[in-house]
Amino acid sequence: MGCSECCVKCLRGVPYASLIATVLCFVGVALFCGCGHEALTGTKKLIELNFSKDFMDYALLANVIQVFQYVIYGTASFFFLYGVLLLAEGFYTTSAVRSLFGEFRTTLCGRCVSATFVFLTYVLSITWMGVFAFSALPVYIYYTMWSTCQMLKYVHDVNTGFDDVCVDARQYGVLPWSANPGKICGFNLTSVCNASEFELTYHLCIATFAGAAATVIALLTYMMSSTYNYAVLKFMSQDDCCTKF
């Protein structure tokens, strides 16, 4: 066998779908975890500087943010390991499918491992769909606030109703209704809208949302490719369930 034929044979065994899904998963999780961590920190800072003078008003929110930041650390570590395992399992199943009618034969244990990964990936896909939907909430809140800032610029130009334009964090459930001041208007709102922290946090929330979407797409891609490979191994293999090789 020549060098070119050997290279072609090796390339035929590469699980391109799993490889793309793994890269997309790493990128998505990195965006979600990194940008999400900083977005939570920026949100806490905006609230304590502008919307509440009493820590007890947002103490629960601060604790929730801290818990989510620790969850983010665990999520990043888990998906780094899980992504490597998925890629390795993708190489295994793809090689088995490519050599299905050759000398290579998958074992019952191998098929059980493949089925386990398919099931786990299915569960993770459903879970990340919920994370994807949840990550849209801060994007909506910041988009509403950004739209109010644009309105504030407009009323400032026409010089009417400037002090009546407000952002109330209490209406989103971020703060209790007893929080003081709870909302900012007019010139106070202008200072927040012009702050670089607000723009940065808004874009970080968008990046977090995009990262969650990329992770969902990656998990669905891998689930489809691994399900196809598992189905081929199970239903088209000529080995019976007791054959080891």
PDB file of C-alpha atoms in Angstrom:
ATOM      1  CA  MET A   1       0.000   0.000   0.000  1.00  0.00           C
ATOM      2  CA  GLY A   2       1.406   3.378  -1.046  1.00  0.00           C
ATOM      3  CA  CYS A   3       1.609   6.497   1.080  1.00  0.00           C
ATOM      4  CA  SER A   4      -1.335   8.152  -0.694  1.00  0.00           C
ATOM      5  CA  GLU A   5      -3.599   5.096  -0.212  1.00  0.00           C
ATOM      6  CA  CYS A   6      -2.641   4.978   3.469  1.00  0.00           C
ATOM      7  CA  CYS A   7      -3.492   8.656   3.878  1.00  0.00           C
ATOM      8  CA  VAL A   8      -6.824   8.171   2.107  1.00  0.00           C
ATOM      9  CA  LYS A   9      -7.632   5.220   4.358  1.00  0.00           C
ATOM     10  CA  CYS A  10      -6.817   7.265   7.450  1.00  0.00           C
ATOM     11  CA  LEU A  11      -8.891  10.209   6.242  1.00  0.00           C
ATOM     12  CA  ARG A  12     -11.856   7.899   5.612  1.00  0.00           C
ATOM     13  CA  GLY A  13     -11.833   6.944   9.278  1.00  0.00           C
ATOM     14  CA  VAL A  14     -11.961  10.541  10.545  1.00  0.00           C
ATOM     15  CA  PRO A  15     -15.385  11.351  12.079  1.00  0.00           C
ATOM     16  CA  TYR A  16     -15.791  14.759  10.450  1.00  0.00           C
ATOM     17  CA  ALA A  17     -19.248  15.360  11.926  1.00  0.00           C
ATOM     18  CA  SER A  18     -18.010  14.535  15.422  1.00  0.00           C
ATOM     19  CA  LEU A  19     -14.877  16.618  14.894  1.00  0.00           C
ATOM     20  CA  ILE A  20     -16.895  19.672  13.814  1.00  0.00           C
ATOM     21  CA  ALA A  21     -19.339  19.122  16.670  1.00  0.00           C
ATOM     22  CA  THR A  22     -16.487  18.894  19.189  1.00  0.00           C
ATOM     23  CA  VAL A  23     -14.866  22.128  17.995  1.00  0.00           C
ATOM     24  CA  LEU A  24     -18.246  23.870  17.985  1.00  0.00           C
ATOM     25  CA  CYS A  25     -18.963  22.522  21.463  1.00  0.00           C
ATOM     26  CA  PHE A  26     -15.645  23.801  22.832  1.00  0.00           C
ATOM     27  CA  VAL A  27     -16.188  27.232  21.271  1.00  0.00           C
ATOM     28  CA  GLY A  28     -19.793  27.419  22.474  1.00  0.00           C
ATOM     29  CA  VAL A  29     -19.002  26.354  26.039  1.00  0.00           C
ATOM     30  CA  ALA A  30     -16.020  28.728  26.172  1.00  0.00           C
ATOM     31  CA  LEU A  31     -18.225  31.621  25.061  1.00  0.00           C
ATOM     32  CA  PHE A  32     -21.020  30.673  27.419  1.00  0.00           C
ATOM     33  CA  CYS A  33     -18.813  30.178  30.468  1.00  0.00           C
ATOM     34  CA  GLY A  34     -16.321  33.008  29.938  1.00  0.00           C
ATOM     35  CA  CYS A  35     -18.754  35.676  28.784  1.00  0.00           C
ATOM     36  CA  GLY A  36     -21.482  34.480  31.152  1.00  0.00           C
ATOM     37  CA  HIS A  37     -19.177  34.792  34.161  1.00  0.00           C
ATOM     38  CA  GLU A  38     -18.231  38.365  33.266  1.00  0.00           C
ATOM     39  CA  ALA A  39     -21.816  39.294  32.365  1.00  0.00           C
ATOM     40  CA  LEU A  40     -23.007  38.178  35.800  1.00  0.00           C
ATOM     41  CA  THR A  41     -20.264  40.224  37.453  1.00  0.00           C
ATOM     42  CA  GLY A  42     -21.181  43.287  35.378  1.00  0.00           C
ATOM     43  CA  THR A  43     -24.873  42.870  36.167  1.00  0.00           C
ATOM     44  CA  LYS A  44     -24.197  42.768  39.893  1.00  0.00           C
ATOM     45  CA  LYS A  45     -22.048  45.890  39.629  1.00  0.00           C
ATOM     46  CA  LEU A  46     -24.715  47.818  37.671  1.00  0.00           C
ATOM     47  CA  ILE A  47     -27.371  46.950  40.239  1.00  0.00           C
ATOM     48  CA  GLU A  48     -25.342  47.880  43.299  1.00  0.00           C
ATOM     49  CA  LEU A  49     -24.176  51.170  41.771  1.00  0.00           C
ATOM     50  CA  ASN A  50     -27.448  52.380  40.258  1.00  0.00           C
ATOM     51  CA  PHE A  51     -30.577  50.510  41.309  1.00  0.00           C
ATOM     52  CA  SER A  52     -30.230  49.799  45.020  1.00  0.00           C
ATOM     53  CA  LYS A  53     -28.566  51.458  47.994  1.00  0.00           C
ATOM     54  CA  ASP A  54     -29.220  48.575  50.386  1.00  0.00           C
ATOM     55  CA  PHE A  55     -27.356  45.287  49.941  1.00  0.00           C
ATOM     56  CA  MET A  56     -30.276  43.378  51.451  1.00  0.00           C
ATOM     57  CA  ASP A  57     -32.378  44.348  48.436  1.00  0.00           C
ATOM     58  CA  TYR A  58     -30.198  42.307  46.099  1.00  0.00           C
ATOM     59  CA  ALA A  59     -28.582  39.893  48.557  1.00  0.00           C
ATOM     60  CA  LEU A  60     -30.525  36.954  47.113  1.00  0.00           C
ATOM     61  CA  LEU A  61     -29.572  37.951  43.574  1.00  0.00           C
ATOM     62  CA  ALA A  62     -25.909  38.247  44.600  1.00  0.00           C
ATOM     63  CA  ASN A  63     -26.001  34.746  46.080  1.00  0.00           C
ATOM     64  CA  VAL A  64     -27.658  33.353  42.940  1.00  0.00           C
ATOM     65  CA  ILE A  65     -25.011  35.026  40.774  1.00  0.00           C
ATOM     66  CA  GLN A  66     -22.242  33.525  42.903  1.00  0.00           C
ATOM     67  CA  VAL A  67     -23.793  30.052  42.648  1.00  0.00           C
ATOM     68  CA  PHE A  68     -24.106  30.370  38.865  1.00  0.00           C
ATOM     69  CA  GLN A  69     -20.468  31.416  38.608  1.00  0.00           C
ATOM     70  CA  TYR A  70     -19.392  28.266  40.458  1.00  0.00           C
ATOM     71  CA  VAL A  71     -21.682  26.215  38.194  1.00  0.00           C
ATOM     72  CA  ILE A  72     -19.947  27.789  35.204  1.00  0.00           C
ATOM     73  CA  TYR A  73     -16.556  26.571  36.475  1.00  0.00           C
ATOM     74  CA  GLY A  74     -17.892  23.025  36.755  1.00  0.00           C
ATOM     75  CA  THR A  75     -19.609  23.210  33.365  1.00  0.00           C
ATOM     76  CA  ALA A  76     -16.410  24.257  31.598  1.00  0.00           C
ATOM     77  CA  SER A  77     -14.428  21.408  33.186  1.00  0.00           C
ATOM     78  CA  PHE A  78     -17.119  18.809  32.476  1.00  0.00           C
ATOM     79  CA  PHE A  79     -17.564  19.701  28.813  1.00  0.00           C
ATOM     80  CA  PHE A  80     -13.838  19.764  28.154  1.00  0.00           C
ATOM     81  CA  LEU A  81     -13.611  16.148  29.333  1.00  0.00           C
ATOM     82  CA  TYR A  82     -16.906  15.111  27.747  1.00  0.00           C
ATOM     83  CA  GLY A  83     -15.953  16.663  24.408  1.00  0.00           C
ATOM     84  CA  VAL A  84     -12.724  14.644  24.323  1.00  0.00           C
ATOM     85  CA  LEU A  85     -14.669  11.458  25.117  1.00  0.00           C
ATOM     86  CA  LEU A  86     -17.235  12.215  22.417  1.00  0.00           C
ATOM     87  CA  LEU A  87     -14.510  12.729  19.843  1.00  0.00           C
ATOM     88  CA  ALA A  88     -12.791   9.481  20.848  1.00  0.00           C
ATOM     89  CA  GLU A  89     -16.090   7.606  20.680  1.00  0.00           C
ATOM     90  CA  GLY A  90     -16.745   9.200  17.290  1.00  0.00           C
ATOM     91  CA  PHE A  91     -13.441   7.842  15.967  1.00  0.00           C
ATOM     92  CA  TYR A  92     -14.366   4.398  17.307  1.00  0.00           C
ATOM     93  CA  THR A  93     -17.839   4.211  15.778  1.00  0.00           C
ATOM     94  CA  THR A  94     -16.830   5.793  12.471  1.00  0.00           C
ATOM     95  CA  SER A  95     -13.954   3.328  12.058  1.00  0.00           C
ATOM     96  CA  ALA A  96     -16.328   0.483  12.865  1.00  0.00           C
ATOM     97  CA  VAL A  97     -18.867   1.627  10.273  1.00  0.00           C
ATOM     98  CA  ARG A  98     -16.193   2.148   7.602  1.00  0.00           C
ATOM     99  CA  SER A  99     -14.868  -1.387   8.183  1.00  0.00           C
ATOM    100  CA  LEU A 100     -18.255  -3.012   8.730  1.00  0.00           C
ATOM    101  CA  PHE A 101     -17.837  -5.523   5.949  1.00  0.00           C
ATOM    102  CA  GLY A 102     -14.098  -5.992   6.455  1.00  0.00           C
ATOM    103  CA  GLU A 103     -12.179  -7.737   9.189  1.00  0.00           C
ATOM    104  CA  PHE A 104     -13.082  -5.261  11.940  1.00  0.00           C
ATOM    105  CA  ARG A 105     -16.094  -6.143  14.067  1.00  0.00           C
ATOM    106  CA  THR A 106     -17.569  -4.192  16.953  1.00  0.00           C
ATOM    107  CA  THR A 107     -18.310  -5.973  20.225  1.00  0.00           C
ATOM    108  CA  LEU A 108     -21.429  -5.960  22.359  1.00  0.00           C
ATOM    109  CA  CYS A 109     -19.585  -3.891  24.947  1.00  0.00           C
ATOM    110  CA  GLY A 110     -18.639  -1.348  22.289  1.00  0.00           C
ATOM    111  CA  ARG A 111     -22.240  -1.023  21.162  1.00  0.00           C
ATOM    112  CA  CYS A 112     -23.361  -0.533  24.765  1.00  0.00           C
ATOM    113  CA  VAL A 113     -20.812   2.247  25.213  1.00  0.00           C
ATOM    114  CA  SER A 114     -22.032   3.908  22.017  1.00  0.00           C
ATOM    115  CA  ALA A 115     -25.651   3.656  23.160  1.00  0.00           C
ATOM    116  CA  THR A 116     -24.706   5.179  26.519  1.00  0.00           C
ATOM    117  CA  PHE A 117     -23.070   8.174  24.833  1.00  0.00           C
ATOM    118  CA  VAL A 118     -26.087   8.633  22.575  1.00  0.00           C
ATOM    119  CA  PHE A 119     -28.400   8.672  25.602  1.00  0.00           C
ATOM    120  CA  LEU A 120     -26.190  11.061  27.612  1.00  0.00           C
ATOM    121  CA  THR A 121     -25.859  13.409  24.668  1.00  0.00           C
ATOM    122  CA  TYR A 122     -29.637  13.358  24.207  1.00  0.00           C
ATOM    123  CA  VAL A 123     -30.136  14.312  27.872  1.00  0.00           C
ATOM    124  CA  LEU A 124     -27.516  17.059  27.627  1.00  0.00           C
ATOM    125  CA  SER A 125     -29.135  18.392  24.453  1.00  0.00           C
ATOM    126  CA  ILE A 126     -32.496  18.724  26.203  1.00  0.00           C
ATOM    127  CA  THR A 127     -30.806  20.368  29.198  1.00  0.00           C
ATOM    128  CA  TRP A 128     -28.936  22.862  27.039  1.00  0.00           C
ATOM    129  CA  MET A 129     -32.104  23.784  25.200  1.00  0.00           C
ATOM    130  CA  GLY A 130     -33.389  24.947  28.575  1.00  0.00           C
ATOM    131  CA  VAL A 131     -30.106  26.800  29.218  1.00  0.00           C
ATOM    132  CA  PHE A 132     -30.392  28.384  25.763  1.00  0.00           C
ATOM    133  CA  ALA A 133     -33.920  29.598  26.525  1.00  0.00           C
ATOM    134  CA  PHE A 134     -32.884  30.878  29.969  1.00  0.00           C
ATOM    135  CA  SER A 135     -29.876  32.766  28.565  1.00  0.00           C
ATOM    136  CA  ALA A 136     -32.263  34.715  26.321  1.00  0.00           C
ATOM    137  CA  LEU A 137     -33.790  36.397  29.399  1.00  0.00           C
ATOM    138  CA  PRO A 138     -30.850  38.722  30.250  1.00  0.00           C
ATOM    139  CA  VAL A 139     -30.485  39.545  26.549  1.00  0.00           C
ATOM    140  CA  TYR A 140     -34.131  40.633  26.511  1.00  0.00           C
ATOM    141  CA  ILE A 141     -33.698  42.717  29.681  1.00  0.00           C
ATOM    142  CA  TYR A 142     -30.584  44.468  28.393  1.00  0.00           C
ATOM    143  CA  TYR A 143     -32.143  44.975  24.971  1.00  0.00           C
ATOM    144  CA  THR A 144     -35.154  46.653  26.613  1.00  0.00           C
ATOM    145  CA  MET A 145     -32.803  48.869  28.602  1.00  0.00           C
ATOM    146  CA  TRP A 146     -30.782  49.678  25.475  1.00  0.00           C
ATOM    147  CA  SER A 147     -34.000  50.605  23.639  1.00  0.00           C
ATOM    148  CA  THR A 148     -34.918  52.921  26.521  1.00  0.00           C
ATOM    149  CA  CYS A 149     -31.495  54.552  26.196  1.00  0.00           C
ATOM    150  CA  GLN A 150     -32.164  55.183  22.506  1.00  0.00           C
ATOM    151  CA  MET A 151     -35.504  56.723  23.419  1.00  0.00           C
ATOM    152  CA  LEU A 152     -33.761  58.897  25.999  1.00  0.00           C
ATOM    153  CA  LYS A 153     -31.462  60.269  23.313  1.00  0.00           C
ATOM    154  CA  TYR A 154     -34.468  61.052  21.138  1.00  0.00           C
ATOM    155  CA  VAL A 155     -36.419  62.945  23.826  1.00  0.00           C
ATOM    156  CA  HIS A 156     -33.239  64.809  24.736  1.00  0.00           C
ATOM    157  CA  ASP A 157     -32.950  66.015  21.141  1.00  0.00           C
ATOM    158  CA  VAL A 158     -36.586  67.176  21.039  1.00  0.00           C
ATOM    159  CA  ASN A 159     -36.288  68.544  24.604  1.00  0.00           C
ATOM    160  CA  THR A 160     -39.513  67.013  25.952  1.00  0.00           C
ATOM    161  CA  GLY A 161     -40.350  64.360  28.560  1.00  0.00           C
ATOM    162  CA  PHE A 162     -36.695  63.765  29.434  1.00  0.00           C
ATOM    163  CA  ASP A 163     -37.285  63.010  33.132  1.00  0.00           C
ATOM    164  CA  ASP A 164     -40.186  60.675  32.342  1.00  0.00           C
ATOM    165  CA  VAL A 165     -38.000  58.093  30.604  1.00  0.00           C
ATOM    166  CA  CYS A 166     -37.045  55.457  33.188  1.00  0.00           C
ATOM    167  CA  VAL A 167     -35.698  51.942  33.617  1.00  0.00           C
ATOM    168  CA  ASP A 168     -37.234  49.989  36.498  1.00  0.00           C
ATOM    169  CA  ALA A 169     -35.274  46.871  37.451  1.00  0.00           C
ATOM    170  CA  ARG A 170     -38.087  45.770  39.769  1.00  0.00           C
ATOM    171  CA  GLN A 171     -40.492  45.018  36.930  1.00  0.00           C
ATOM    172  CA  TYR A 172     -38.187  42.259  35.689  1.00  0.00           C
ATOM    173  CA  GLY A 173     -38.073  40.540  39.069  1.00  0.00           C
ATOM    174  CA  VAL A 174     -34.404  41.418  39.516  1.00  0.00           C
ATOM    175  CA  LEU A 175     -35.162  43.446  42.663  1.00  0.00           C
ATOM    176  CA  PRO A 176     -38.065  43.385  45.136  1.00  0.00           C
ATOM    177  CA  TRP A 177     -40.662  46.146  44.891  1.00  0.00           C
ATOM    178  CA  SER A 178     -39.417  47.566  48.194  1.00  0.00           C
ATOM    179  CA  ALA A 179     -35.958  48.249  46.719  1.00  0.00           C
ATOM    180  CA  ASN A 180     -34.813  51.872  46.807  1.00  0.00           C
ATOM    181  CA  PRO A 181     -34.610  53.527  44.325  1.00  0.00           C
ATOM    182  CA  GLY A 182     -35.371  50.513  42.098  1.00  0.00           C
ATOM    183  CA  LYS A 183     -35.531  52.659  38.993  1.00  0.00           C
ATOM    184  CA  ILE A 184     -33.469  55.403  37.402  1.00  0.00           C
ATOM    185  CA  CYS A 185     -34.650  58.211  35.147  1.00  0.00           C
ATOM    186  CA  GLY A 186     -33.420  61.218  33.218  1.00  0.00           C
ATOM    187  CA  PHE A 187     -29.845  62.272  33.812  1.00  0.00           C
ATOM    188  CA  ASN A 188     -29.100  59.291  36.081  1.00  0.00           C
ATOM    189  CA  LEU A 189     -30.189  56.969  33.301  1.00  0.00           C
ATOM    190  CA  THR A 190     -28.072  58.908  30.816  1.00  0.00           C
ATOM    191  CA  SER A 191     -24.941  58.290  32.881  1.00  0.00           C
ATOM    192  CA  VAL A 192     -25.695  54.544  32.901  1.00  0.00           C
ATOM    193  CA  CYS A 193     -26.433  54.439  29.178  1.00  0.00           C
ATOM    194  CA  ASN A 194     -23.155  56.199  28.402  1.00  0.00           C
ATOM    195  CA  ALA A 195     -21.119  53.961  30.716  1.00  0.00           C
ATOM    196  CA  SER A 196     -18.812  51.479  29.016  1.00  0.00           C
ATOM    197  CA  GLU A 197     -19.771  48.839  31.629  1.00  0.00           C
ATOM    198  CA  PHE A 198     -23.354  48.794  30.367  1.00  0.00           C
ATOM    199  CA  GLU A 199     -22.387  48.311  26.725  1.00  0.00           C
ATOM    200  CA  LEU A 200     -19.828  45.662  27.642  1.00  0.00           C
ATOM    201  CA  THR A 201     -22.257  43.703  29.817  1.00  0.00           C
ATOM    202  CA  TYR A 202     -24.929  43.873  27.110  1.00  0.00           C
ATOM    203  CA  HIS A 203     -22.573  42.457  24.493  1.00  0.00           C
ATOM    204  CA  LEU A 204     -21.337  39.812  26.920  1.00  0.00           C
ATOM    205  CA  CYS A 205     -24.940  38.643  27.402  1.00  0.00           C
ATOM    206  CA  ILE A 206     -25.333  38.376  23.626  1.00  0.00           C
ATOM    207  CA  ALA A 207     -22.103  36.370  23.401  1.00  0.00           C
ATOM    208  CA  THR A 208     -23.326  34.094  26.215  1.00  0.00           C
ATOM    209  CA  PHE A 209     -26.574  33.520  24.334  1.00  0.00           C
ATOM    210  CA  ALA A 210     -24.645  32.738  21.141  1.00  0.00           C
ATOM    211  CA  GLY A 211     -22.415  30.320  23.051  1.00  0.00           C
ATOM    212  CA  ALA A 212     -25.440  28.450  24.383  1.00  0.00           C
ATOM    213  CA  ALA A 213     -26.856  28.231  20.860  1.00  0.00           C
ATOM    214  CA  ALA A 214     -23.559  26.896  19.479  1.00  0.00           C
ATOM    215  CA  THR A 215     -23.434  24.254  22.225  1.00  0.00           C
ATOM    216  CA  VAL A 216     -26.969  23.099  21.447  1.00  0.00           C
ATOM    217  CA  ILE A 217     -26.135  22.804  17.734  1.00  0.00           C
ATOM    218  CA  ALA A 218     -22.948  20.878  18.557  1.00  0.00           C
ATOM    219  CA  LEU A 219     -24.763  18.397  20.806  1.00  0.00           C
ATOM    220  CA  LEU A 220     -27.539  17.854  18.257  1.00  0.00           C
ATOM    221  CA  THR A 221     -24.972  17.343  15.493  1.00  0.00           C
ATOM    222  CA  TYR A 222     -23.073  14.773  17.491  1.00  0.00           C
ATOM    223  CA  MET A 223     -26.266  13.033  18.584  1.00  0.00           C
ATOM    224  CA  MET A 224     -27.399  12.629  14.971  1.00  0.00           C
ATOM    225  CA  SER A 225     -24.051  11.324  13.754  1.00  0.00           C
ATOM    226  CA  SER A 226     -23.562   8.946  16.688  1.00  0.00           C
ATOM    227  CA  THR A 227     -27.158   7.679  16.422  1.00  0.00           C
ATOM    228  CA  TYR A 228     -26.632   6.923  12.733  1.00  0.00           C
ATOM    229  CA  ASN A 229     -23.363   5.097  13.424  1.00  0.00           C
ATOM    230  CA  TYR A 230     -24.918   3.117  16.260  1.00  0.00           C
ATOM    231  CA  ALA A 231     -27.898   2.135  14.095  1.00  0.00           C
ATOM    232  CA  VAL A 232     -25.583   0.909  11.343  1.00  0.00           C
ATOM    233  CA  LEU A 233     -23.515  -1.093  13.810  1.00  0.00           C
ATOM    234  CA  LYS A 234     -26.555  -2.651  15.441  1.00  0.00           C
ATOM    235  CA  PHE A 235     -28.773  -3.479  12.504  1.00  0.00           C
ATOM    236  CA  MET A 236     -26.336  -4.074   9.630  1.00  0.00           C
ATOM    237  CA  SER A 237     -23.502  -5.916  11.351  1.00  0.00           C
ATOM    238  CA  GLN A 238     -23.275  -9.591  10.478  1.00  0.00           C
ATOM    239  CA  ASP A 239     -22.024 -10.510  13.974  1.00  0.00           C
ATOM    240  CA  ASP A 240     -24.361 -11.961  16.547  1.00  0.00           C
ATOM    241  CA  CYS A 241     -24.525 -10.474  20.042  1.00  0.00           C
ATOM    242  CA  CYS A 242     -22.054 -13.024  21.452  1.00  0.00           C
ATOM    243  CA  THR A 243     -19.259 -12.377  18.934  1.00  0.00           C
ATOM    244  CA  LYS A 244     -16.288 -10.637  20.455  1.00  0.00           C
ATOM    245  CA  PHE A 245     -14.366  -9.722  17.317  1.00  0.00           C
TER     246      PHE A 245
END
